Amino acid sequence: MTAETRPVDHVIAALRAFMGDRVTTNTAIREQHSHGEDTTTPVLPDAVAFAETTEEVSQIVALCHRHEVPVVPFGAGTSLEGHVTPVRRGITLDLSRMNAILDVSQEDMDCLIEPGVTRHQLNDHLRDQGLFFPVDPGSHCTIGGMCATRASGTNAVRYGTIRENVLGLEVVLADGRVINTGGRVRKAANGYDLTRLIIGSEGTLGIVTKIRLRLHGIPEATSAAVVQFEDLRGCVESVIQVMQLGVPVARIELLDEVQMAACIAHSKLDNLQPLPTLFLEFHGTEAGVKEQAEAVQEIVNGMGGLGFAWAADSETRNKLWTARHNAYYAAIASRPNVRGVTTDVCVPISRVADAILGAKEDIAESGLSAPMVGHVGDGNFHTVILVDQDDPTALDRAWALDRKIVARGLSLGGTCSGEHGVGMGKAEFLEQEHGMEALAVMRSIKAALDPKGILNPGKIFRN
Amino acid sequence: MTAETRPVDHVIAALRAFMGDRVTTNTAIREQHSHGEDTTTPVLPDAVAFAETTEEVSQIVALCHRHEVPVVPFGAGTSLEGHVTPVRRGITLDLSRMNAILDVSQEDMDCLIEPGVTRHQLNDHLRDQGLFFPVDPGSHCTIGGMCATRASGTNAVRYGTIRENVLGLEVVLADGRVINTGGRVRKAANGYDLTRLIIGSEGTLGIVTKIRLRLHGIPEATSAAVVQFEDLRGCVESVIQVMQLGVPVARIELLDEVQMAACIAHSKLDNLQPLPTLFLEFHGTEAGVKEQAEAVQEIVNGMGGLGFAWAADSETRNKLWTARHNAYYAAIASRPNVRGVTTDVCVPISRVADAILGAKEDIAESGLSAPMVGHVGDGNFHTVILVDQDDPTALDRAWALDRKIVARGLSLGGTCSGEHGVGMGKAEFLEQEHGMEALAVMRSIKAALDPKGILNPGKIFRN
């Protein structure tokens, strides 16, 4: 090699020796790994390595460590905050081939999986065993990616987020060492909670290579319903009352009239109107589900709800939740040639009406279109700010609106990110949200675990 | 001051200047702060400082930091693993006077408290507002201490441990800086989870000075019952079936025949027999509670249960749970002149029968008496190994039995501590449980956050 050989070239050459063509500099593949589903400017990694075992991940990371080359983990590429964009190039470590379901225990209601397993794949596998994995961010994401971003979604109001549903992890550290965190027990008071430290660390502290998940029994009874409202306030206030009454709803999702119009068109929901709407699901015993539904009906009737439309059979229910899960794509499809900037504010439940109705005003003032969906039972809602790709000012205006909605959320005691993570898109808000000293503690942990800064650099922290 | 003045004397003198007689070297007070409720050899701190504000805690810790003097936080002194024993002397920081309930929000079902608030105090305060704080380790501990040790207890099977019920913390770092972690939101994906890192860190990473807790609505209906069994296996297998069926019991507590004999004597449970027993509690709607109870009754009837004895009224229920909470003291009172060495193994639910029945054999072989209680729905059980204080060999034999029970738990995929924490008593097991590399990561975090090692030294890590 010549004197000009870059460190990454040494890494690529060394990887070729044991990975063969599973490490590639092919431009099309690098382009696929240059961005997630966000509006971040794509950056090509120097190479993409498709790992198949923990040992390989360990070797790849150790090589990168030796040569001080960045490593960016990649699952399904569904990040909305720039997590998978290799801003400092280096090696993108694609884990999607590590997708084995290694073990399912019906007795312990848990499973051991590799990080490239998607939640669809897992739930298809589990169905015959009477078990399911509840955390459901909607997209076709990998569970490794969900761990990285501390994902949640529609069921979190009942079953918790990924944080509450991971029992233990296998993690490759920045220098290639492999550790196991947690275990199979439901609780433990056995030292620092490394599992929770890795969850939500967005690939900046270690690479997750195995996951022990908590599973849940498929409920005896499930029912779903839709209720529409003339006005958004009644819709939001209904959710707040349901939560404050402690009704254990499995899902309670809000879609505003703009999002509903998009979903009706995209998912052929012909029996629904473009009005503020709640999608609901109830899990429990037959009697329990009935009782929950009655409690919610009483609340929504008092708030101007236009009556429950039941989705009794599983086909209608699937159509409903598929429409909800495709809300983001429906929003993007609602205008020609647009991309989306997504907000992800989460506030205490008592401030949800202020946050959502305030955001609606902000959107109206901005002149932009921004359909809104929300896991409102958790205080979390999203706006997908539509950015006309032919309008050179649109992206800046979208970011300005995003900042306004986030600032309002923070002023209401909320967070800039309920579930999508910080990545690059929300890094600017962290100091305001946590304070400089808490952020300094996060940085000191980063420095302790990844002193060379090779793991997904440029994420969470702005520099 | 003379040349021989120790660093701690400088600290004490400086503390006197702003704390007056709230810092003391009085021997009786130092003796009170020389140990918890465990068998660790007491060590007197050089002084005890009774802090009243976060600012004071910050000043005290900053002073100790400057002079490299150990600081040991102290709440109610109910630790069972030597957490509050100041093994390297220094300043014991008593937080029991920081016991204000600063704010309760009915709307958000949360509260902000100081660390010296006890769970009894909080629940007495909340009762009129229809709310309760479910985490219930039984003892008269402070909630700050519960955060430090990642406490849980009888209700965790339904409501989670302290880990799931803390929204945010105010923490004084090793150099006196104050940070806020988390917040008021139910979920967030906003950077490293410092809240969960501090919870369970046993005062070794920071001193908790405020706690934002998640609260729960007092259930519409509560009922409790006792069921006894001829044999322990049927009792344990009943719990496993209840959990695997997903019955959302609020409490399901096992007491073996030895513990029951002690409780009957100590708490005057005259209508019960010294047999393996389950104490149960059900929370929900009227119909839901009935349904849960019926499901459990069907299971225990199939497992040799001798029928439900209902504790319908709140007085009977309180007597039952007071007896359960006093189980440790009942055990100690069951023999003259004994102390207790407590095991705290937690295993996956499928291994509970092996762990418990195996521990019973270990106890029988040891010739010692060791009443057993268990939060078996979580896979967690305790034996209180009774140590005759007049028998010079008894303590060593008790530790040998403890090691045997823990080793079996670890071999079954369990942990050495379900809820009491590591402290000094379980530190020897951590390397085996986590592996050397994971323990090295914990040490590197400790070094990053407390480079001088002043915060509760000698706990969690053996050196």
PDB file of N, CA and C in Angstrom, chain A residues 107-109 149-150 152 163 173 177 179 185 187-193 196-197 204-205 243-244 285 287 291 346 348-350 380 415 417 419 421 433-434 437-438 441-442 445 461, chain B residues 107-109 149-150 152 163 173 177 179 185 187-193 196-197 204-205 243-244 285 287 291 346 348-350 380 415 417 419 421 433-434 437 441-442 445 461:
ATOM      1  N   GLU A 107     -42.576 -21.038  28.664  1.00  0.00           N
ATOM      2  CA  GLU A 107     -42.655 -21.044  30.126  1.00  0.00           C
ATOM      3  C   GLU A 107     -42.267 -19.702  30.730  1.00  0.00           C
ATOM      4  N   ASP A 108     -41.159 -19.153  30.202  1.00  0.00           N
ATOM      5  CA  ASP A 108     -40.674 -17.886  30.765  1.00  0.00           C
ATOM      6  C   ASP A 108     -41.202 -16.682  30.015  1.00  0.00           C
ATOM      7  N   MET A 109     -41.962 -16.928  28.959  1.00  0.00           N
ATOM      8  CA  MET A 109     -42.469 -15.841  28.130  1.00  0.00           C
ATOM      9  C   MET A 109     -41.342 -14.872  27.775  1.00  0.00           C
ATOM     10  N   THR A 149     -32.796   3.113  19.522  1.00  0.00           N
ATOM     11  CA  THR A 149     -33.508   4.394  19.596  1.00  0.00           C
ATOM     12  C   THR A 149     -34.523   4.457  20.734  1.00  0.00           C
ATOM     13  N   ARG A 150     -34.572   3.443  21.573  1.00  0.00           N
ATOM     14  CA  ARG A 150     -35.566   3.386  22.653  1.00  0.00           C
ATOM     15  C   ARG A 150     -36.983   3.568  22.079  1.00  0.00           C
ATOM     16  N   SER A 152     -40.940   2.941  20.832  1.00  0.00           N
ATOM     17  CA  SER A 152     -42.163   2.520  21.515  1.00  0.00           C
ATOM     18  C   SER A 152     -43.278   2.330  20.493  1.00  0.00           C
ATOM     19  N   ARG A 163     -37.819  -0.265  26.375  1.00  0.00           N
ATOM     20  CA  ARG A 163     -37.069  -0.210  27.636  1.00  0.00           C
ATOM     21  C   ARG A 163     -37.615  -1.200  28.656  1.00  0.00           C
ATOM     22  N   LEU A 173     -18.472  -3.816  22.469  1.00  0.00           N
ATOM     23  CA  LEU A 173     -17.973  -2.502  22.887  1.00  0.00           C
ATOM     24  C   LEU A 173     -17.075  -1.894  21.812  1.00  0.00           C
ATOM     25  N   ARG A 177     -14.534  -5.808  22.566  1.00  0.00           N
ATOM     26  CA  ARG A 177     -14.916  -6.714  23.655  1.00  0.00           C
ATOM     27  C   ARG A 177     -16.426  -6.966  23.618  1.00  0.00           C
ATOM     28  N   ILE A 179     -19.814  -7.958  25.854  1.00  0.00           N
ATOM     29  CA  ILE A 179     -20.370  -8.099  27.201  1.00  0.00           C
ATOM     30  C   ILE A 179     -21.812  -8.572  27.127  1.00  0.00           C
ATOM     31  N   VAL A 185     -33.959 -12.576  34.217  1.00  0.00           N
ATOM     32  CA  VAL A 185     -34.852 -12.325  35.348  1.00  0.00           C
ATOM     33  C   VAL A 185     -35.686 -11.069  35.106  1.00  0.00           C
ATOM     34  N   LYS A 187     -36.521  -8.830  37.324  1.00  0.00           N
ATOM     35  CA  LYS A 187     -36.025  -7.690  38.082  1.00  0.00           C
ATOM     36  C   LYS A 187     -34.690  -8.085  38.693  1.00  0.00           C
ATOM     37  N   ALA A 188     -33.879  -7.111  39.030  1.00  0.00           N
ATOM     38  CA  ALA A 188     -32.580  -7.386  39.625  1.00  0.00           C
ATOM     39  C   ALA A 188     -32.050  -6.103  40.235  1.00  0.00           C
ATOM     40  N   ALA A 189     -31.281  -6.247  41.322  1.00  0.00           N
ATOM     41  CA  ALA A 189     -30.640  -5.094  41.955  1.00  0.00           C
ATOM     42  C   ALA A 189     -29.171  -5.453  42.081  1.00  0.00           C
ATOM     43  N   ASN A 190     -28.545  -5.666  40.930  1.00  0.00           N
ATOM     44  CA  ASN A 190     -27.242  -6.338  40.864  1.00  0.00           C
ATOM     45  C   ASN A 190     -26.173  -5.493  40.182  1.00  0.00           C
ATOM     46  N   GLY A 191     -26.131  -4.213  40.490  1.00  0.00           N
ATOM     47  CA  GLY A 191     -25.121  -3.343  39.885  1.00  0.00           C
ATOM     48  C   GLY A 191     -25.740  -2.396  38.877  1.00  0.00           C
ATOM     49  N   TYR A 192     -24.870  -1.654  38.177  1.00  0.00           N
ATOM     50  CA  TYR A 192     -25.363  -0.614  37.270  1.00  0.00           C
ATOM     51  C   TYR A 192     -26.198  -1.230  36.144  1.00  0.00           C
ATOM     52  N   ASP A 193     -27.223  -0.518  35.753  1.00  0.00           N
ATOM     53  CA  ASP A 193     -28.191  -1.005  34.761  1.00  0.00           C
ATOM     54  C   ASP A 193     -27.651  -0.752  33.354  1.00  0.00           C
ATOM     55  N   ARG A 196     -30.249  -0.700  30.356  1.00  0.00           N
ATOM     56  CA  ARG A 196     -30.968   0.561  30.122  1.00  0.00           C
ATOM     57  C   ARG A 196     -30.013   1.644  29.612  1.00  0.00           C
ATOM     58  N   LEU A 197     -28.721   1.535  29.943  1.00  0.00           N
ATOM     59  CA  LEU A 197     -27.761   2.516  29.415  1.00  0.00           C
ATOM     60  C   LEU A 197     -27.582   2.340  27.904  1.00  0.00           C
ATOM     61  N   THR A 204     -23.990   4.613  19.949  1.00  0.00           N
ATOM     62  CA  THR A 204     -22.818   5.421  20.299  1.00  0.00           C
ATOM     63  C   THR A 204     -22.004   4.824  21.445  1.00  0.00           C
ATOM     64  N   LEU A 205     -22.541   3.803  22.124  1.00  0.00           N
ATOM     65  CA  LEU A 205     -21.823   3.200  23.260  1.00  0.00           C
ATOM     66  C   LEU A 205     -21.452   1.737  23.001  1.00  0.00           C
ATOM     67  N   MET A 243     -57.085   8.076  30.312  1.00  0.00           N
ATOM     68  CA  MET A 243     -55.853   7.774  31.041  1.00  0.00           C
ATOM     69  C   MET A 243     -56.025   8.057  32.531  1.00  0.00           C
ATOM     70  N   GLN A 244     -56.668   9.188  32.832  1.00  0.00           N
ATOM     71  CA  GLN A 244     -56.797   9.567  34.237  1.00  0.00           C
ATOM     72  C   GLN A 244     -57.755   8.628  34.982  1.00  0.00           C
ATOM     73  N   THR A 285     -59.777 -10.167  29.140  1.00  0.00           N
ATOM     74  CA  THR A 285     -60.766 -11.235  29.085  1.00  0.00           C
ATOM     75  C   THR A 285     -61.984 -10.692  28.337  1.00  0.00           C
ATOM     76  N   ALA A 287     -64.981 -10.320  29.357  1.00  0.00           N
ATOM     77  CA  ALA A 287     -65.694  -9.366  30.199  1.00  0.00           C
ATOM     78  C   ALA A 287     -64.891  -8.085  30.390  1.00  0.00           C
ATOM     79  N   GLU A 291     -65.947  -4.246  29.449  1.00  0.00           N
ATOM     80  CA  GLU A 291     -65.963  -3.232  30.509  1.00  0.00           C
ATOM     81  C   GLU A 291     -65.132  -2.009  30.113  1.00  0.00           C
ATOM     82  N   CYS A 346     -43.210  14.811  23.302  1.00  0.00           N
ATOM     83  CA  CYS A 346     -43.964  14.071  24.326  1.00  0.00           C
ATOM     84  C   CYS A 346     -44.044  14.969  25.554  1.00  0.00           C
ATOM     85  N   PRO A 348     -46.184  15.749  29.600  1.00  0.00           N
ATOM     86  CA  PRO A 348     -47.047  15.147  30.624  1.00  0.00           C
ATOM     87  C   PRO A 348     -48.511  15.189  30.161  1.00  0.00           C
ATOM     88  N   ILE A 349     -49.260  14.213  30.552  1.00  0.00           N
ATOM     89  CA  ILE A 349     -50.626  14.034  30.030  1.00  0.00           C
ATOM     90  C   ILE A 349     -51.487  15.284  30.242  1.00  0.00           C
ATOM     91  N   SER A 350     -51.290  15.998  31.335  1.00  0.00           N
ATOM     92  CA  SER A 350     -52.122  17.177  31.600  1.00  0.00           C
ATOM     93  C   SER A 350     -51.836  18.297  30.612  1.00  0.00           C
ATOM     94  N   ASN A 380     -47.527  11.606  23.719  1.00  0.00           N
ATOM     95  CA  ASN A 380     -46.624  11.689  22.561  1.00  0.00           C
ATOM     96  C   ASN A 380     -47.409  11.916  21.279  1.00  0.00           C
ATOM     97  N   THR A 415     -40.460  16.548  26.279  1.00  0.00           N
ATOM     98  CA  THR A 415     -39.182  16.174  25.678  1.00  0.00           C
ATOM     99  C   THR A 415     -39.247  16.388  24.172  1.00  0.00           C
ATOM    100  N   SER A 417     -38.050  14.334  22.088  1.00  0.00           N
ATOM    101  CA  SER A 417     -38.251  13.051  21.415  1.00  0.00           C
ATOM    102  C   SER A 417     -38.891  12.022  22.325  1.00  0.00           C
ATOM    103  N   GLU A 419     -39.906   9.025  21.083  1.00  0.00           N
ATOM    104  CA  GLU A 419     -39.613   7.655  20.649  1.00  0.00           C
ATOM    105  C   GLU A 419     -38.710   7.542  19.425  1.00  0.00           C
ATOM    106  N   GLY A 421     -35.850   9.152  18.893  1.00  0.00           N
ATOM    107  CA  GLY A 421     -34.440   9.311  19.228  1.00  0.00           C
ATOM    108  C   GLY A 421     -33.922  10.691  18.855  1.00  0.00           C
ATOM    109  N   GLU A 433     -32.982  20.832  27.051  1.00  0.00           N
ATOM    110  CA  GLU A 433     -33.844  19.866  27.743  1.00  0.00           C
ATOM    111  C   GLU A 433     -33.201  19.322  29.020  1.00  0.00           C
ATOM    112  N   HIS A 434     -31.922  18.968  28.952  1.00  0.00           N
ATOM    113  CA  HIS A 434     -31.295  18.299  30.102  1.00  0.00           C
ATOM    114  C   HIS A 434     -30.457  19.239  30.961  1.00  0.00           C
ATOM    115  N   GLU A 437     -24.948  20.398  32.539  1.00  0.00           N
ATOM    116  CA  GLU A 437     -24.224  19.447  33.395  1.00  0.00           C
ATOM    117  C   GLU A 437     -24.645  18.011  33.120  1.00  0.00           C
ATOM    118  N   ALA A 438     -25.958  17.790  32.932  1.00  0.00           N
ATOM    119  CA  ALA A 438     -26.411  16.424  32.647  1.00  0.00           C
ATOM    120  C   ALA A 438     -25.852  15.963  31.304  1.00  0.00           C
ATOM    121  N   VAL A 441     -22.407  14.837  31.769  1.00  0.00           N
ATOM    122  CA  VAL A 441     -22.326  13.471  32.303  1.00  0.00           C
ATOM    123  C   VAL A 441     -22.474  12.458  31.171  1.00  0.00           C
ATOM    124  N   MET A 442     -23.434  12.711  30.269  1.00  0.00           N
ATOM    125  CA  MET A 442     -23.585  11.802  29.120  1.00  0.00           C
ATOM    126  C   MET A 442     -22.286  11.750  28.311  1.00  0.00           C
ATOM    127  N   ILE A 445     -19.655   9.637  29.971  1.00  0.00           N
ATOM    128  CA  ILE A 445     -19.908   8.197  29.792  1.00  0.00           C
ATOM    129  C   ILE A 445     -19.481   7.770  28.388  1.00  0.00           C
ATOM    130  N   PHE A 461     -24.828  13.913  20.359  1.00  0.00           N
ATOM    131  CA  PHE A 461     -24.048  15.115  20.688  1.00  0.00           C
ATOM    132  C   PHE A 461     -23.749  15.868  19.403  1.00  0.00           C
TER     133      PHE A 461
ATOM    134  N   GLU B 107     -53.724  15.256  38.089  1.00  0.00           N
ATOM    135  CA  GLU B 107     -53.921  15.164  36.639  1.00  0.00           C
ATOM    136  C   GLU B 107     -52.870  14.284  35.978  1.00  0.00           C
ATOM    137  N   ASP B 108     -51.608  14.480  36.388  1.00  0.00           N
ATOM    138  CA  ASP B 108     -50.533  13.717  35.761  1.00  0.00           C
ATOM    139  C   ASP B 108     -50.208  12.446  36.529  1.00  0.00           C
ATOM    140  N   MET B 109     -50.880  12.237  37.642  1.00  0.00           N
ATOM    141  CA  MET B 109     -50.606  11.085  38.478  1.00  0.00           C
ATOM    142  C   MET B 109     -49.101  10.941  38.721  1.00  0.00           C
ATOM    143  N   THR B 149     -31.144   1.408  45.863  1.00  0.00           N
ATOM    144  CA  THR B 149     -30.979  -0.053  45.806  1.00  0.00           C
ATOM    145  C   THR B 149     -31.862  -0.717  44.753  1.00  0.00           C
ATOM    146  N   ARG B 150     -32.536   0.056  43.945  1.00  0.00           N
ATOM    147  CA  ARG B 150     -33.479  -0.491  42.941  1.00  0.00           C
ATOM    148  C   ARG B 150     -34.479  -1.444  43.619  1.00  0.00           C
ATOM    149  N   SER B 152     -37.968  -3.174  45.201  1.00  0.00           N
ATOM    150  CA  SER B 152     -39.262  -3.568  44.621  1.00  0.00           C
ATOM    151  C   SER B 152     -40.180  -4.040  45.728  1.00  0.00           C
ATOM    152  N   ARG B 163     -37.692   1.111  39.490  1.00  0.00           N
ATOM    153  CA  ARG B 163     -37.143   1.462  38.174  1.00  0.00           C
ATOM    154  C   ARG B 163     -38.235   1.931  37.218  1.00  0.00           C
ATOM    155  N   LEU B 173     -23.701  15.256  41.997  1.00  0.00           N
ATOM    156  CA  LEU B 173     -22.573  14.450  41.510  1.00  0.00           C
ATOM    157  C   LEU B 173     -21.410  14.493  42.499  1.00  0.00           C
ATOM    158  N   ARG B 177     -21.653  19.139  41.643  1.00  0.00           N
ATOM    159  CA  ARG B 177     -22.574  19.631  40.610  1.00  0.00           C
ATOM    160  C   ARG B 177     -23.941  18.963  40.772  1.00  0.00           C
ATOM    161  N   ILE B 179     -27.438  17.764  38.820  1.00  0.00           N
ATOM    162  CA  ILE B 179     -28.083  17.532  37.520  1.00  0.00           C
ATOM    163  C   ILE B 179     -29.521  17.078  37.722  1.00  0.00           C
ATOM    164  N   VAL B 185     -42.276  13.165  31.684  1.00  0.00           N
ATOM    165  CA  VAL B 185     -42.927  12.412  30.620  1.00  0.00           C
ATOM    166  C   VAL B 185     -42.857  10.916  30.903  1.00  0.00           C
ATOM    167  N   LYS B 187     -42.429   8.566  28.702  1.00  0.00           N
ATOM    168  CA  LYS B 187     -41.417   7.895  27.887  1.00  0.00           C
ATOM    169  C   LYS B 187     -40.620   8.969  27.174  1.00  0.00           C
ATOM    170  N   ALA B 188     -39.418   8.642  26.764  1.00  0.00           N
ATOM    171  CA  ALA B 188     -38.569   9.597  26.069  1.00  0.00           C
ATOM    172  C   ALA B 188     -37.446   8.836  25.397  1.00  0.00           C
ATOM    173  N   ALA B 189     -36.983   9.370  24.267  1.00  0.00           N
ATOM    174  CA  ALA B 189     -35.844   8.787  23.551  1.00  0.00           C
ATOM    175  C   ALA B 189     -34.873   9.925  23.315  1.00  0.00           C
ATOM    176  N   ASN B 190     -34.388  10.491  24.434  1.00  0.00           N
ATOM    177  CA  ASN B 190     -33.705  11.782  24.409  1.00  0.00           C
ATOM    178  C   ASN B 190     -32.301  11.730  24.992  1.00  0.00           C
ATOM    179  N   GLY B 191     -31.557  10.692  24.641  1.00  0.00           N
ATOM    180  CA  GLY B 191     -30.181  10.589  25.135  1.00  0.00           C
ATOM    181  C   GLY B 191     -30.052   9.488  26.172  1.00  0.00           C
ATOM    182  N   TYR B 192     -28.884   9.399  26.774  1.00  0.00           N
ATOM    183  CA  TYR B 192     -28.614   8.285  27.692  1.00  0.00           C
ATOM    184  C   TYR B 192     -29.548   8.342  28.898  1.00  0.00           C
ATOM    185  N   ASP B 193     -29.936   7.180  29.351  1.00  0.00           N
ATOM    186  CA  ASP B 193     -30.929   7.037  30.418  1.00  0.00           C
ATOM    187  C   ASP B 193     -30.236   7.182  31.778  1.00  0.00           C
ATOM    188  N   ARG B 196     -32.104   5.716  34.956  1.00  0.00           N
ATOM    189  CA  ARG B 196     -31.940   4.280  35.218  1.00  0.00           C
ATOM    190  C   ARG B 196     -30.496   3.960  35.626  1.00  0.00           C
ATOM    191  N   LEU B 197     -29.537   4.794  35.200  1.00  0.00           N
ATOM    192  CA  LEU B 197     -28.149   4.552  35.626  1.00  0.00           C
ATOM    193  C   LEU B 197     -27.983   4.845  37.122  1.00  0.00           C
ATOM    194  N   THR B 204     -23.134   5.246  44.734  1.00  0.00           N
ATOM    195  CA  THR B 204     -21.743   5.252  44.273  1.00  0.00           C
ATOM    196  C   THR B 204     -21.513   6.179  43.076  1.00  0.00           C
ATOM    197  N   LEU B 205     -22.596   6.684  42.469  1.00  0.00           N
ATOM    198  CA  LEU B 205     -22.441   7.571  41.308  1.00  0.00           C
ATOM    199  C   LEU B 205     -22.971   8.979  41.573  1.00  0.00           C
ATOM    200  N   MET B 243     -48.859 -16.916  36.850  1.00  0.00           N
ATOM    201  CA  MET B 243     -48.085 -15.984  36.032  1.00  0.00           C
ATOM    202  C   MET B 243     -48.173 -16.362  34.554  1.00  0.00           C
ATOM    203  N   GLN B 244     -48.057 -17.653  34.283  1.00  0.00           N
ATOM    204  CA  GLN B 244     -48.056 -18.067  32.881  1.00  0.00           C
ATOM    205  C   GLN B 244     -49.429 -17.873  32.235  1.00  0.00           C
ATOM    206  N   THR B 285     -61.486  -3.541  38.672  1.00  0.00           N
ATOM    207  CA  THR B 285     -62.906  -3.243  38.825  1.00  0.00           C
ATOM    208  C   THR B 285     -63.524  -4.366  39.667  1.00  0.00           C
ATOM    209  N   ALA B 287     -65.825  -6.428  38.863  1.00  0.00           N
ATOM    210  CA  ALA B 287     -65.918  -7.641  38.051  1.00  0.00           C
ATOM    211  C   ALA B 287     -64.535  -8.227  37.773  1.00  0.00           C
ATOM    212  N   GLU B 291     -63.108 -11.953  38.681  1.00  0.00           N
ATOM    213  CA  GLU B 291     -62.618 -12.810  37.613  1.00  0.00           C
ATOM    214  C   GLU B 291     -61.196 -13.317  37.908  1.00  0.00           C
ATOM    215  N   CYS B 346     -33.149 -14.245  42.627  1.00  0.00           N
ATOM    216  CA  CYS B 346     -34.260 -14.109  41.678  1.00  0.00           C
ATOM    217  C   CYS B 346     -33.901 -14.916  40.441  1.00  0.00           C
ATOM    218  N   PRO B 348     -35.491 -16.897  36.553  1.00  0.00           N
ATOM    219  CA  PRO B 348     -36.621 -16.929  35.611  1.00  0.00           C
ATOM    220  C   PRO B 348     -37.747 -17.790  36.177  1.00  0.00           C
ATOM    221  N   ILE B 349     -38.974 -17.419  35.861  1.00  0.00           N
ATOM    222  CA  ILE B 349     -40.134 -18.066  36.493  1.00  0.00           C
ATOM    223  C   ILE B 349     -40.117 -19.582  36.318  1.00  0.00           C
ATOM    224  N   SER B 350     -39.626 -20.081  35.187  1.00  0.00           N
ATOM    225  CA  SER B 350     -39.640 -21.536  34.959  1.00  0.00           C
ATOM    226  C   SER B 350     -38.694 -22.268  35.901  1.00  0.00           C
ATOM    227  N   ASN B 380     -38.534 -14.138  42.611  1.00  0.00           N
ATOM    228  CA  ASN B 380     -37.655 -13.650  43.683  1.00  0.00           C
ATOM    229  C   ASN B 380     -38.071 -14.262  45.024  1.00  0.00           C
ATOM    230  N   THR B 415     -30.130 -14.159  39.405  1.00  0.00           N
ATOM    231  CA  THR B 415     -29.265 -13.098  39.914  1.00  0.00           C
ATOM    232  C   THR B 415     -29.066 -13.270  41.414  1.00  0.00           C
ATOM    233  N   SER B 417     -29.116 -10.843  43.446  1.00  0.00           N
ATOM    234  CA  SER B 417     -29.970  -9.892  44.158  1.00  0.00           C
ATOM    235  C   SER B 417     -31.158  -9.457  43.320  1.00  0.00           C
ATOM    236  N   GLU B 419     -33.625  -7.563  44.724  1.00  0.00           N
ATOM    237  CA  GLU B 419     -34.135  -6.265  45.157  1.00  0.00           C
ATOM    238  C   GLU B 419     -33.374  -5.612  46.305  1.00  0.00           C
ATOM    239  N   GLY B 421     -30.072  -5.275  46.580  1.00  0.00           N
ATOM    240  CA  GLY B 421     -28.864  -4.599  46.128  1.00  0.00           C
ATOM    241  C   GLY B 421     -27.619  -5.417  46.431  1.00  0.00           C
ATOM    242  N   GLU B 433     -21.626 -13.350  37.954  1.00  0.00           N
ATOM    243  CA  GLU B 433     -22.938 -13.085  37.362  1.00  0.00           C
ATOM    244  C   GLU B 433     -22.828 -12.305  36.056  1.00  0.00           C
ATOM    245  N   HIS B 434     -21.998 -11.270  36.015  1.00  0.00           N
ATOM    246  CA  HIS B 434     -21.956 -10.393  34.844  1.00  0.00           C
ATOM    247  C   HIS B 434     -20.801 -10.698  33.903  1.00  0.00           C
ATOM    248  N   GLU B 437     -15.769  -8.508  31.888  1.00  0.00           N
ATOM    249  CA  GLU B 437     -15.797  -7.345  30.999  1.00  0.00           C
ATOM    250  C   GLU B 437     -16.954  -6.411  31.330  1.00  0.00           C
ATOM    251  N   VAL B 441     -16.859  -2.481  32.593  1.00  0.00           N
ATOM    252  CA  VAL B 441     -17.629  -1.327  32.078  1.00  0.00           C
ATOM    253  C   VAL B 441     -18.240  -0.563  33.244  1.00  0.00           C
ATOM    254  N   MET B 442     -18.813  -1.281  34.211  1.00  0.00           N
ATOM    255  CA  MET B 442     -19.364  -0.602  35.395  1.00  0.00           C
ATOM    256  C   MET B 442     -18.275   0.209  36.107  1.00  0.00           C
ATOM    257  N   ILE B 445     -17.492   3.408  34.294  1.00  0.00           N
ATOM    258  CA  ILE B 445     -18.515   4.440  34.527  1.00  0.00           C
ATOM    259  C   ILE B 445     -18.301   5.068  35.908  1.00  0.00           C
ATOM    260  N   PHE B 461     -18.477  -2.843  44.169  1.00  0.00           N
ATOM    261  CA  PHE B 461     -17.180  -3.387  43.749  1.00  0.00           C
ATOM    262  C   PHE B 461     -16.396  -3.797  44.993  1.00  0.00           C
TER     263      PHE B 461
END
